[in-house]
PDB file of C-alpha atoms in Angstrom:
ATOM      1  CA  MET A   1     -49.747  25.735  19.124  1.00 41.00           C
ATOM      2  CA  LYS A   2     -46.589  27.858  18.663  1.00 54.00           C
ATOM      3  CA  ASN A   3     -44.956  29.781  21.544  1.00 65.00           C
ATOM      4  CA  LYS A   4     -44.748  33.639  22.154  1.00 81.00           C
ATOM      5  CA  GLN A   5     -41.553  35.247  21.488  1.00 92.00           C
ATOM      6  CA  ILE A   6     -40.431  36.644  24.583  1.00 95.00           C
ATOM      7  CA  PRO A   7     -38.221  40.453  24.066  1.00 96.00           C
ATOM      8  CA  VAL A   8     -34.727  40.276  25.693  1.00 96.00           C
ATOM      9  CA  TYR A   9     -33.389  43.238  26.904  1.00 97.00           C
ATOM     10  CA  VAL A  10     -29.453  43.460  26.918  1.00 97.00           C
ATOM     11  CA  PHE A  11     -27.242  45.984  28.756  1.00 95.00           C
ATOM     12  CA  THR A  12     -23.327  45.969  29.282  1.00 93.00           C
ATOM     13  CA  GLY A  13     -21.043  48.136  29.926  1.00 87.00           C
ATOM     14  CA  PHE A  14     -17.770  48.501  32.049  1.00 82.00           C
ATOM     15  CA  LEU A  15     -18.083  47.493  35.602  1.00 79.00           C
ATOM     16  CA  GLU A  16     -19.466  50.979  37.411  1.00 80.00           C
ATOM     17  CA  GLY A  17     -20.805  52.143  34.221  1.00 83.00           C
ATOM     18  CA  GLY A  18     -24.415  52.764  35.280  1.00 90.00           C
ATOM     19  CA  LYS A  19     -26.269  49.504  34.057  1.00 94.00           C
ATOM     20  CA  THR A  20     -28.154  48.363  37.851  1.00 95.00           C
ATOM     21  CA  LYS A  21     -28.929  52.287  38.336  1.00 95.00           C
ATOM     22  CA  PHE A  22     -30.137  52.497  35.036  1.00 96.00           C
ATOM     23  CA  ILE A  23     -32.702  49.100  35.463  1.00 97.00           C
ATOM     24  CA  GLN A  24     -33.698  50.133  38.772  1.00 96.00           C
ATOM     25  CA  GLU A  25     -34.769  53.567  37.205  1.00 97.00           C
ATOM     26  CA  THR A  26     -36.183  51.661  34.211  1.00 96.00           C
ATOM     27  CA  LEU A  27     -38.110  49.159  36.642  1.00 97.00           C
ATOM     28  CA  GLU A  28     -39.780  52.480  39.181  1.00 96.00           C
ATOM     29  CA  ASP A  29     -41.229  53.879  35.860  1.00 96.00           C
ATOM     30  CA  ALA A  30     -44.971  52.426  35.318  1.00 94.00           C
ATOM     31  CA  ARG A  31     -44.469  52.883  31.787  1.00 94.00           C
ATOM     32  CA  PHE A  32     -41.973  50.071  30.995  1.00 94.00           C
ATOM     33  CA  ASN A  33     -43.403  48.093  34.210  1.00 93.00           C
ATOM     34  CA  SER A  34     -46.444  47.524  34.118  1.00 93.00           C
ATOM     35  CA  GLY A  35     -47.610  44.380  35.674  1.00 92.00           C
ATOM     36  CA  GLU A  36     -44.953  41.827  32.745  1.00 95.00           C
ATOM     37  CA  ARG A  37     -43.429  39.184  34.678  1.00 97.00           C
ATOM     38  CA  THR A  38     -39.678  39.818  34.352  1.00 98.00           C
ATOM     39  CA  LEU A  39     -37.252  37.476  35.046  1.00 98.00           C
ATOM     40  CA  LEU A  40     -34.024  40.094  35.823  1.00 98.00           C
ATOM     41  CA  LEU A  41     -30.555  38.377  34.659  1.00 98.00           C
ATOM     42  CA  VAL A  42     -27.503  40.019  37.049  1.00 97.00           C
ATOM     43  CA  CYS A  43     -24.353  38.706  35.681  1.00 95.00           C
ATOM     44  CA  GLU A  44     -21.662  41.201  37.169  1.00 87.00           C
ATOM     45  CA  GLU A  45     -22.044  42.701  40.855  1.00 80.00           C
ATOM     46  CA  GLY A  46     -20.687  46.560  41.483  1.00 79.00           C
ATOM     47  CA  ILE A  47     -21.082  48.513  44.071  1.00 84.00           C
ATOM     48  CA  GLU A  48     -25.089  49.823  43.449  1.00 88.00           C
ATOM     49  CA  GLU A  49     -27.771  46.567  44.742  1.00 92.00           C
ATOM     50  CA  TYR A  50     -31.568  46.282  43.261  1.00 96.00           C
ATOM     51  CA  ASP A  51     -33.417  47.680  45.117  1.00 95.00           C
ATOM     52  CA  LYS A  52     -37.055  45.886  44.235  1.00 95.00           C
ATOM     53  CA  SER A  53     -39.078  47.343  47.084  1.00 95.00           C
ATOM     54  CA  ARG A  54     -39.075  50.758  44.402  1.00 95.00           C
ATOM     55  CA  PHE A  55     -39.841  48.951  41.383  1.00 95.00           C
ATOM     56  CA  ALA A  56     -43.688  50.225  40.064  1.00 94.00           C
ATOM     57  CA  LYS A  57     -44.806  46.070  40.115  1.00 91.00           C
ATOM     58  CA  LYS A  58     -44.029  43.200  41.919  1.00 92.00           C
ATOM     59  CA  ASN A  59     -43.460  41.250  38.870  1.00 95.00           C
ATOM     60  CA  VAL A  60     -39.397  40.967  39.078  1.00 97.00           C
ATOM     61  CA  HIS A  61     -37.622  37.813  39.437  1.00 97.00           C
ATOM     62  CA  ILE A  62     -33.903  37.924  39.930  1.00 97.00           C
ATOM     63  CA  GLU A  63     -31.364  35.838  38.911  1.00 97.00           C
ATOM     64  CA  VAL A  64     -27.802  36.166  39.669  1.00 96.00           C
ATOM     65  CA  LEU A  65     -25.057  34.308  38.056  1.00 96.00           C
ATOM     66  CA  GLU A  66     -21.205  34.526  39.301  1.00 93.00           C
ATOM     67  CA  GLN A  67     -20.332  32.252  37.007  1.00 95.00           C
ATOM     68  CA  GLU A  68     -20.238  32.651  33.039  1.00 95.00           C
ATOM     69  CA  SER A  69     -20.410  28.659  32.992  1.00 95.00           C
ATOM     70  CA  ALA A  70     -24.504  28.942  35.246  1.00 95.00           C
ATOM     71  CA  LEU A  71     -25.977  30.821  32.031  1.00 95.00           C
ATOM     72  CA  THR A  72     -27.198  28.168  29.520  1.00 96.00           C
ATOM     73  CA  GLU A  73     -30.073  27.223  27.907  1.00 95.00           C
ATOM     74  CA  LYS A  74     -30.983  24.659  30.633  1.00 96.00           C
ATOM     75  CA  ALA A  75     -30.970  27.936  33.406  1.00 96.00           C
ATOM     76  CA  LEU A  76     -32.541  30.022  32.022  1.00 96.00           C
ATOM     77  CA  SER A  77     -35.744  27.569  30.739  1.00 96.00           C
ATOM     78  CA  ALA A  78     -35.549  26.587  34.316  1.00 96.00           C
ATOM     79  CA  TRP A  79     -36.263  29.835  35.114  1.00 97.00           C
ATOM     80  CA  MET A  80     -38.486  30.831  32.578  1.00 96.00           C
ATOM     81  CA  LYS A  81     -40.697  28.127  32.946  1.00 96.00           C
ATOM     82  CA  GLN A  82     -40.438  28.640  37.365  1.00 97.00           C
ATOM     83  CA  TYR A  83     -42.027  32.622  36.673  1.00 97.00           C
ATOM     84  CA  LYS A  84     -44.286  32.270  33.879  1.00 96.00           C
ATOM     85  CA  THR A  85     -41.448  35.062  32.394  1.00 96.00           C
ATOM     86  CA  GLN A  86     -42.490  37.212  30.019  1.00 96.00           C
ATOM     87  CA  ARG A  87     -39.406  39.001  29.186  1.00 97.00           C
ATOM     88  CA  ILE A  88     -36.089  38.952  30.188  1.00 97.00           C
ATOM     89  CA  ILE A  89     -33.653  41.136  31.256  1.00 98.00           C
ATOM     90  CA  VAL A  90     -29.790  40.922  31.615  1.00 97.00           C
ATOM     91  CA  GLU A  91     -27.370  42.864  33.501  1.00 96.00           C
ATOM     92  CA  TYR A  92     -24.250  41.479  31.280  1.00 95.00           C
ATOM     93  CA  ASN A  93     -20.974  41.135  32.658  1.00 93.00           C
ATOM     94  CA  GLY A  94     -18.872  43.512  29.298  1.00 88.00           C
ATOM     95  CA  MET A  95     -16.111  40.616  29.935  1.00 90.00           C
ATOM     96  CA  TRP A  96     -17.982  37.570  29.663  1.00 93.00           C
ATOM     97  CA  GLN A  97     -19.003  36.479  25.615  1.00 93.00           C
ATOM     98  CA  LEU A  98     -22.209  38.092  24.149  1.00 93.00           C
ATOM     99  CA  ASN A  99     -21.698  34.594  21.857  1.00 93.00           C
ATOM    100  CA  THR A 100     -22.301  32.965  25.988  1.00 94.00           C
ATOM    101  CA  LEU A 101     -25.875  34.603  26.100  1.00 94.00           C
ATOM    102  CA  TYR A 102     -26.901  34.519  22.644  1.00 93.00           C
ATOM    103  CA  ASN A 103     -26.527  30.880  22.620  1.00 93.00           C
ATOM    104  CA  SER A 104     -27.630  30.078  25.939  1.00 94.00           C
ATOM    105  CA  LEU A 105     -31.962  31.826  25.035  1.00 93.00           C
ATOM    106  CA  PRO A 106     -34.105  29.224  24.383  1.00 89.00           C
ATOM    107  CA  GLN A 107     -36.213  29.810  20.896  1.00 84.00           C
ATOM    108  CA  ASN A 108     -38.312  31.505  21.902  1.00 81.00           C
ATOM    109  CA  CYS A 109     -36.526  34.353  22.975  1.00 79.00           C
TER     110      CYS A 109
END
């Protein structure tokens, strides 16, 4: 049986550019966050923080990566299995190489 493809949404840009706020508002919207089990990868932390209590559904699991080297296929696969992930949202650090992310994604993403 073939694995179902998992969508990956990547948000990147300058520090304090509004990525967290945009993602927060998107996950508060029931039209987008309608129940899919979501892995939210936070690759940089600015002033804004996520308020999970305001998400439309309680299906979002947040993993924070402090270093680019922590972003590996092994780590992503383990989180995807742990949370039974149906989609991934990435708040990507604008200073990290995008190839690091692309090379770390499991084949079904």
